Amino acid sequence: MLSLYILKIRCIFNGNGKTLEDLILAAESGVFVNIDSEFDLENIVAAARVAGRQVPVLLRINPDVDPQVHPYVATGNKTSKFGIRNEKLQWFLDSIKSYSNDIKLVGVHCHLGSTITKVDIFRDAANLMVNFVDEIRAQGFELEYLNIGGGLGIDYHHTGAVLPTPMDLINTVRELVLSRDLTLIIEPGRSLIANTCCFVNKVTGVKSNGTKNFIVVDGSMAELIRPSLYGAYQHIELVSPSPGAEVATFDIVGPVCESADFLGKDRELPTPDKGAGLVVHDAGAYCMSMASTYNLKMRPAEYWVEDDGSIVKIRHGETFDDYMKFFDGLPA
């Protein structure tokens, strides 16, 4: 059977602004590196020479396919900062040939965006990408891999929606990949880990400005920026609603001093007591990884829940003393 699987044993270094230092480490480690631009190619070659190793590379090609997602997380359309300009493909191929001692072209890559809910979009991209594979192979390159990226969404609204799985993505492009004797690489990311974690908050209080009700919590946009950055929806519920509590419509907001600081808007919830627990679901992707100390908010602790229900701390919460260590030695 022809090779078709998720690549598990090789790392892939992607990005449009990789530094020379990063690339040297990648070259020394033998990972795949995606070529994103002319200067990126130059830096990869320089890193290969420093490391004294030939670097396996993929060309990140922009297929100009609309992933039908928020524009901030659309990465495969013509206006994106990612990928090479397709009209310069020949220039890249000629350059790669001239650097054959330093780099080896082993495949092509594209990534359409994040929170994608329709696998047909991946078939559209794969159709374009295998045509590029044919064109590149015709010039003598022995391409082995097609990296179709990832970006599958999850059911953030908790409506019971049936969304595509990584296997659905694979099955959508299977025939195209097999027809070209390629190894498929996918990047399932968010769809595997987003719903594995939640962001736990404590209610500081409830208030009204006369026209809108607010649940104020100790969490904020500093710990979870997706709602304010993308207008993203994440499901919110109280840990233990008080029996008989009045249900009302609230914005769930934090203590940061700007109006962008919200975790959810217009949510119907039982009115919580001061100190009640409030959970923001599906924080496994792009919560702690995007967290900051904005407004001197310290990043919280993280806990692992074992299969038997026991809880283990896996990351300590930051303290003000931790923050001040960055300024040791400065004059008072």
Short mmCIF file of C-alpha atoms in Angstrom, two decimals:
data_model
loop_
_atom_site.label_atom_id
_atom_site.label_comp_id
_atom_site.label_asym_id
_atom_site.label_seq_id
_atom_site.Cartn_x
_atom_site.Cartn_y
_atom_site.Cartn_z
CA MET A 1 0.00 0.00 0.00
CA LEU A 2 1.25 3.45 -0.82
CA SER A 3 2.34 5.64 2.07
CA LEU A 4 -0.44 7.74 3.59
CA TYR A 5 -0.19 8.75 7.20
CA ILE A 6 0.33 11.53 9.71
CA LEU A 7 4.06 12.06 10.05
CA LYS A 8 4.88 11.49 13.71
CA ILE A 9 8.63 11.11 13.88
CA ARG A 10 9.87 14.18 12.01
CA CYS A 11 9.43 17.77 13.14
CA ILE A 12 8.49 20.46 10.62
CA PHE A 13 9.77 24.01 11.15
CA ASN A 14 7.42 26.54 9.64
CA GLY A 15 6.96 30.30 9.74
CA ASN A 16 7.50 33.44 7.70
CA GLY A 17 10.15 34.99 9.96
CA LYS A 18 12.52 32.23 11.02
CA THR A 19 15.81 33.59 12.37
CA LEU A 20 19.22 32.30 11.41
CA GLU A 21 19.76 31.06 14.97
CA ASP A 22 16.50 29.11 14.86
CA LEU A 23 17.39 27.63 11.49
CA ILE A 24 20.83 26.51 12.62
CA LEU A 25 19.22 24.57 15.47
CA ALA A 26 16.72 23.07 13.01
CA ALA A 27 19.51 22.08 10.63
CA GLU A 28 21.51 20.48 13.44
CA SER A 29 18.41 18.56 14.52
CA GLY A 30 17.63 17.26 11.04
CA VAL A 31 14.04 18.55 10.91
CA PHE A 32 12.10 19.49 7.79
CA VAL A 33 12.11 23.23 7.09
CA ASN A 34 9.49 25.03 5.01
CA ILE A 35 10.76 27.70 2.60
CA ASP A 36 8.52 30.76 2.91
CA SER A 37 10.34 33.51 0.97
CA GLU A 38 13.49 34.51 -0.86
CA PHE A 39 15.25 35.67 2.30
CA ASP A 40 14.06 32.56 4.12
CA LEU A 41 15.75 30.42 1.48
CA GLU A 42 18.98 32.38 1.89
CA ASN A 43 18.87 31.92 5.66
CA ILE A 44 18.19 28.17 5.37
CA VAL A 45 21.20 27.78 3.08
CA ALA A 46 23.36 29.78 5.49
CA ALA A 47 22.16 27.64 8.40
CA ALA A 48 22.93 24.43 6.49
CA ARG A 49 26.48 25.61 5.91
CA VAL A 50 26.99 26.53 9.57
CA ALA A 51 25.58 23.19 10.68
CA GLY A 52 27.47 21.27 8.01
CA ARG A 53 24.34 19.34 7.09
CA GLN A 54 22.05 19.16 4.08
CA VAL A 55 18.62 20.40 5.15
CA PRO A 56 15.43 18.69 3.86
CA VAL A 57 13.06 21.45 2.74
CA LEU A 58 9.48 21.87 1.57
CA LEU A 59 8.19 24.80 -0.46
CA ARG A 60 5.28 26.57 1.21
CA ILE A 61 3.00 27.38 -1.71
CA ASN A 62 0.06 29.74 -1.32
CA PRO A 63 -2.88 28.04 -3.09
CA ASP A 64 -5.15 31.12 -2.81
CA VAL A 65 -8.05 29.11 -1.39
CA ASP A 66 -10.58 30.87 0.83
CA PRO A 67 -10.92 28.82 4.06
CA GLN A 68 -14.11 30.73 5.04
CA VAL A 69 -12.81 31.66 8.50
CA HIS A 70 -12.00 34.85 10.41
CA PRO A 71 -9.53 36.87 8.30
CA TYR A 72 -6.98 36.91 11.13
CA VAL A 73 -6.61 33.12 10.91
CA ALA A 74 -6.85 32.77 7.12
CA THR A 75 -3.35 31.94 5.89
CA GLY A 76 -3.76 30.40 2.44
CA ASN A 77 -5.24 33.23 0.39
CA LYS A 78 -3.43 35.55 -1.99
CA THR A 79 -3.16 38.46 0.46
CA SER A 80 -1.58 36.33 3.22
CA LYS A 81 1.91 37.02 4.53
CA PHE A 82 2.68 33.30 4.30
CA GLY A 83 4.14 31.30 1.43
CA ILE A 84 5.91 32.03 -1.82
CA ARG A 85 4.40 33.96 -4.71
CA ASN A 86 3.34 31.26 -7.14
CA GLU A 87 4.56 33.21 -10.16
CA LYS A 88 8.06 32.96 -8.65
CA LEU A 89 7.96 29.16 -8.36
CA GLN A 90 10.50 28.72 -11.14
CA TRP A 91 12.92 31.12 -9.47
CA PHE A 92 12.74 29.08 -6.30
CA LEU A 93 13.25 25.80 -8.16
CA ASP A 94 16.30 27.16 -9.98
CA SER A 95 17.73 28.49 -6.73
CA ILE A 96 17.18 25.20 -4.91
CA LYS A 97 19.03 23.39 -7.70
CA SER A 98 21.96 25.76 -7.30
CA TYR A 99 22.14 24.97 -3.59
CA SER A 100 21.85 21.20 -3.95
CA ASN A 101 24.76 20.58 -1.59
CA ASP A 102 23.02 22.55 1.17
CA ILE A 103 19.33 21.75 0.81
CA LYS A 104 17.18 19.00 -0.67
CA LEU A 105 13.61 19.65 -1.81
CA VAL A 106 11.49 16.79 -0.47
CA GLY A 107 7.95 18.15 -0.71
CA VAL A 108 5.46 20.99 -0.84
CA HIS A 109 3.35 22.54 1.88
CA CYS A 110 0.27 24.70 2.26
CA HIS A 111 -1.81 25.78 5.23
CA LEU A 112 -5.21 27.38 4.66
CA GLY A 113 -6.09 28.72 8.10
CA SER A 114 -7.69 27.78 11.40
CA THR A 115 -11.18 26.82 12.64
CA ILE A 116 -12.04 25.24 9.25
CA THR A 117 -15.29 23.28 9.32
CA LYS A 118 -15.55 22.04 5.71
CA VAL A 119 -13.16 19.37 4.49
CA ASP A 120 -14.04 20.07 0.85
CA ILE A 121 -11.82 23.13 1.19
CA PHE A 122 -8.85 20.80 1.69
CA ARG A 123 -9.76 18.88 -1.47
CA ASP A 124 -9.75 22.16 -3.41
CA ALA A 125 -6.29 22.93 -2.06
CA ALA A 126 -4.99 19.40 -2.67
CA ASN A 127 -6.12 19.57 -6.31
CA LEU A 128 -4.00 22.66 -6.77
CA MET A 129 -1.07 21.28 -4.83
CA VAL A 130 -0.76 18.01 -6.77
CA ASN A 131 -0.58 20.07 -9.96
CA PHE A 132 2.39 21.88 -8.45
CA VAL A 133 3.87 18.50 -7.53
CA ASP A 134 3.59 17.38 -11.18
CA GLU A 135 5.22 20.60 -12.38
CA ILE A 136 8.09 20.31 -9.91
CA ARG A 137 8.69 16.61 -10.52
CA ALA A 138 8.85 17.29 -14.26
CA GLN A 139 12.02 19.27 -13.54
CA GLY A 140 13.74 16.31 -11.91
CA PHE A 141 12.91 16.83 -8.25
CA GLU A 142 12.04 13.69 -6.29
CA LEU A 143 9.19 14.97 -4.14
CA GLU A 144 8.03 12.60 -1.40
CA TYR A 145 5.71 14.68 0.78
CA LEU A 146 2.58 16.76 0.55
CA ASN A 147 1.91 18.71 3.74
CA ILE A 148 -1.71 19.86 3.49
CA GLY A 149 -1.54 21.70 6.83
CA GLY A 150 -4.39 21.58 9.28
CA GLY A 151 -6.69 24.03 11.00
CA LEU A 152 -9.76 21.87 11.62
CA GLY A 153 -12.26 23.58 13.92
CA ILE A 154 -14.08 22.25 16.97
CA ASP A 155 -17.60 22.69 18.38
CA TYR A 156 -16.88 25.85 20.40
CA HIS A 157 -20.62 26.56 20.73
CA HIS A 158 -21.32 23.13 22.28
CA THR A 159 -24.35 22.63 20.06
CA GLY A 160 -23.54 19.01 19.28
CA ALA A 161 -22.35 19.91 15.78
CA VAL A 162 -20.62 17.07 13.97
CA LEU A 163 -17.38 18.53 12.63
CA PRO A 164 -14.68 16.98 10.45
CA THR A 165 -12.00 14.90 12.13
CA PRO A 166 -8.38 14.46 11.05
CA MET A 167 -9.42 11.17 9.43
CA ASP A 168 -12.13 13.00 7.46
CA LEU A 169 -9.43 15.34 6.17
CA ILE A 170 -7.23 12.39 5.19
CA ASN A 171 -10.09 10.62 3.42
CA THR A 172 -10.96 13.78 1.51
CA VAL A 173 -7.52 13.99 -0.10
CA ARG A 174 -6.61 10.29 -0.02
CA GLU A 175 -7.11 9.50 -3.71
CA LEU A 176 -5.23 12.57 -4.88
CA VAL A 177 -2.27 11.78 -2.66
CA LEU A 178 -2.20 8.10 -3.58
CA SER A 179 -2.41 8.95 -7.27
CA ARG A 180 0.90 10.83 -6.95
CA ASP A 181 2.64 8.31 -4.66
CA LEU A 182 3.08 10.94 -1.94
CA THR A 183 3.35 10.71 1.82
CA LEU A 184 0.70 12.91 3.38
CA ILE A 185 1.49 15.16 6.32
CA ILE A 186 -1.32 16.85 8.24
CA GLU A 187 -1.22 19.21 11.20
CA PRO A 188 -4.37 18.50 13.26
CA GLY A 189 -3.35 20.78 16.16
CA ARG A 190 -6.40 22.52 17.60
CA SER A 191 -8.81 19.70 16.71
CA LEU A 192 -6.84 17.35 19.00
CA ILE A 193 -6.20 19.54 22.04
CA ALA A 194 -8.61 22.50 22.14
CA ASN A 195 -11.31 20.71 24.12
CA THR A 196 -8.89 19.02 26.50
CA CYS A 197 -8.61 22.04 28.82
CA CYS A 198 -10.76 24.68 30.45
CA PHE A 199 -10.03 28.10 31.96
CA VAL A 200 -11.33 28.27 35.53
CA ASN A 201 -12.27 31.66 37.01
CA LYS A 202 -13.72 33.01 40.25
CA VAL A 203 -16.57 35.52 40.24
CA THR A 204 -15.49 38.82 41.79
CA GLY A 205 -18.98 40.26 41.63
CA VAL A 206 -22.05 41.10 39.55
CA LYS A 207 -22.97 44.61 38.44
CA SER A 208 -25.23 46.50 36.05
CA ASN A 209 -24.78 49.83 34.28
CA GLY A 210 -28.52 50.19 33.81
CA THR A 211 -28.56 48.79 30.29
CA LYS A 212 -26.23 45.79 30.53
CA ASN A 213 -25.40 43.23 33.19
CA PHE A 214 -21.85 42.11 33.94
CA ILE A 215 -20.28 39.14 35.65
CA VAL A 216 -16.83 40.31 36.70
CA VAL A 217 -14.28 37.50 37.12
CA ASP A 218 -10.62 37.32 38.09
CA GLY A 219 -9.65 36.00 34.64
CA SER A 220 -9.20 38.32 31.69
CA MET A 221 -8.03 38.88 28.13
CA ALA A 222 -4.48 38.60 29.50
CA GLU A 223 -5.00 34.88 30.13
CA LEU A 224 -7.43 34.18 27.26
CA ILE A 225 -7.26 36.70 24.42
CA ARG A 226 -9.21 34.86 21.69
CA PRO A 227 -12.63 36.45 22.43
CA SER A 228 -11.31 40.02 22.33
CA LEU A 229 -8.79 39.41 19.52
CA TYR A 230 -10.98 37.44 17.11
CA GLY A 231 -14.46 37.95 18.53
CA ALA A 232 -14.21 34.21 19.19
CA TYR A 233 -16.99 32.35 21.00
CA GLN A 234 -16.06 29.95 23.81
CA HIS A 235 -18.71 28.17 25.85
CA ILE A 236 -19.09 29.48 29.43
CA GLU A 237 -20.91 28.01 32.40
CA LEU A 238 -20.96 28.25 36.18
CA VAL A 239 -19.38 25.44 38.17
CA SER A 240 -22.27 25.17 40.68
CA PRO A 241 -25.21 27.49 39.92
CA SER A 242 -27.21 28.43 43.00
CA PRO A 243 -30.64 26.71 43.08
CA GLY A 244 -33.36 29.15 42.06
CA ALA A 245 -30.91 31.84 40.93
CA GLU A 246 -32.44 34.32 38.50
CA VAL A 247 -31.35 33.76 34.90
CA ALA A 248 -30.23 36.91 33.11
CA THR A 249 -28.11 38.00 30.16
CA PHE A 250 -24.56 38.96 31.08
CA ASP A 251 -21.27 40.01 29.57
CA ILE A 252 -18.47 38.10 31.30
CA VAL A 253 -15.62 40.55 31.81
CA GLY A 254 -12.29 40.77 33.61
CA PRO A 255 -10.42 43.45 35.57
CA VAL A 256 -8.15 44.72 32.77
CA CYS A 257 -8.61 48.43 32.11
CA GLU A 258 -10.06 48.38 28.62
CA SER A 259 -13.42 47.50 27.14
CA ALA A 260 -11.88 44.76 25.02
CA ASP A 261 -11.45 42.73 28.18
CA PHE A 262 -14.26 40.20 27.92
CA LEU A 263 -14.49 36.41 27.84
CA GLY A 264 -18.04 36.27 26.51
CA LYS A 265 -20.90 38.59 25.61
CA ASP A 266 -24.66 38.29 25.92
CA ARG A 267 -24.63 34.94 27.73
CA GLU A 268 -27.72 33.68 29.55
CA LEU A 269 -26.59 32.40 32.94
CA PRO A 270 -27.99 32.05 36.45
CA THR A 271 -26.93 35.07 38.51
CA PRO A 272 -23.84 33.85 40.37
CA ASP A 273 -22.84 34.45 43.96
CA LYS A 274 -19.63 36.26 44.78
CA GLY A 275 -16.79 33.73 44.74
CA ALA A 276 -18.61 31.26 42.47
CA GLY A 277 -16.60 29.28 39.96
CA LEU A 278 -16.99 30.06 36.25
CA VAL A 279 -15.51 27.92 33.50
CA VAL A 280 -14.54 28.90 29.97
CA HIS A 281 -14.39 25.70 27.93
CA ASP A 282 -12.10 24.60 25.09
CA ALA A 283 -9.01 26.47 26.24
CA GLY A 284 -6.53 23.77 25.25
CA ALA A 285 -5.44 25.66 22.15
CA TYR A 286 -4.39 29.31 22.19
CA CYS A 287 -5.10 30.12 25.82
CA MET A 288 -1.95 29.80 27.93
CA SER A 289 0.22 29.90 24.79
CA MET A 290 -1.08 33.42 24.07
CA ALA A 291 -1.27 34.58 27.70
CA SER A 292 0.62 37.65 28.88
CA THR A 293 1.28 39.76 31.96
CA TYR A 294 -0.67 42.69 30.53
CA ASN A 295 -1.94 44.99 33.32
CA LEU A 296 0.36 43.05 35.67
CA LYS A 297 -1.87 39.99 35.43
CA MET A 298 0.22 37.00 36.44
CA ARG A 299 -0.21 33.82 34.40
CA PRO A 300 -2.14 31.18 36.38
CA ALA A 301 -1.18 27.69 37.45
CA GLU A 302 -2.04 24.71 35.27
CA TYR A 303 -3.34 21.37 36.52
CA TRP A 304 -3.57 17.89 35.02
CA VAL A 305 -6.62 15.75 35.80
CA GLU A 306 -5.71 12.08 36.00
CA ASP A 307 -8.02 9.30 34.80
CA ASP A 308 -8.96 8.55 38.41
CA GLY A 309 -9.98 12.18 38.99
CA SER A 310 -6.93 13.18 40.99
CA ILE A 311 -5.41 16.57 40.20
CA VAL A 312 -1.70 17.28 39.71
CA LYS A 313 -0.16 20.73 39.34
CA ILE A 314 1.99 20.80 36.20
CA ARG A 315 2.82 24.51 36.10
CA HIS A 316 3.12 26.93 38.99
CA GLY A 317 1.21 30.19 38.90
CA GLU A 318 3.36 33.28 38.50
CA THR A 319 3.84 35.73 41.35
CA PHE A 320 4.76 39.39 41.45
CA ASP A 321 8.21 38.37 42.68
CA ASP A 322 8.60 36.23 39.54
CA TYR A 323 7.77 39.27 37.43
CA MET A 324 10.21 41.55 39.25
CA LYS A 325 13.11 39.12 38.67
CA PHE A 326 13.33 40.49 35.13
CA PHE A 327 14.41 43.80 36.60
CA ASP A 328 17.07 42.60 39.07
CA GLY A 329 20.08 44.90 39.12
CA LEU A 330 18.28 48.02 37.91
CA PRO A 331 18.81 51.16 39.99
CA ALA A 332 16.12 51.90 42.53
#
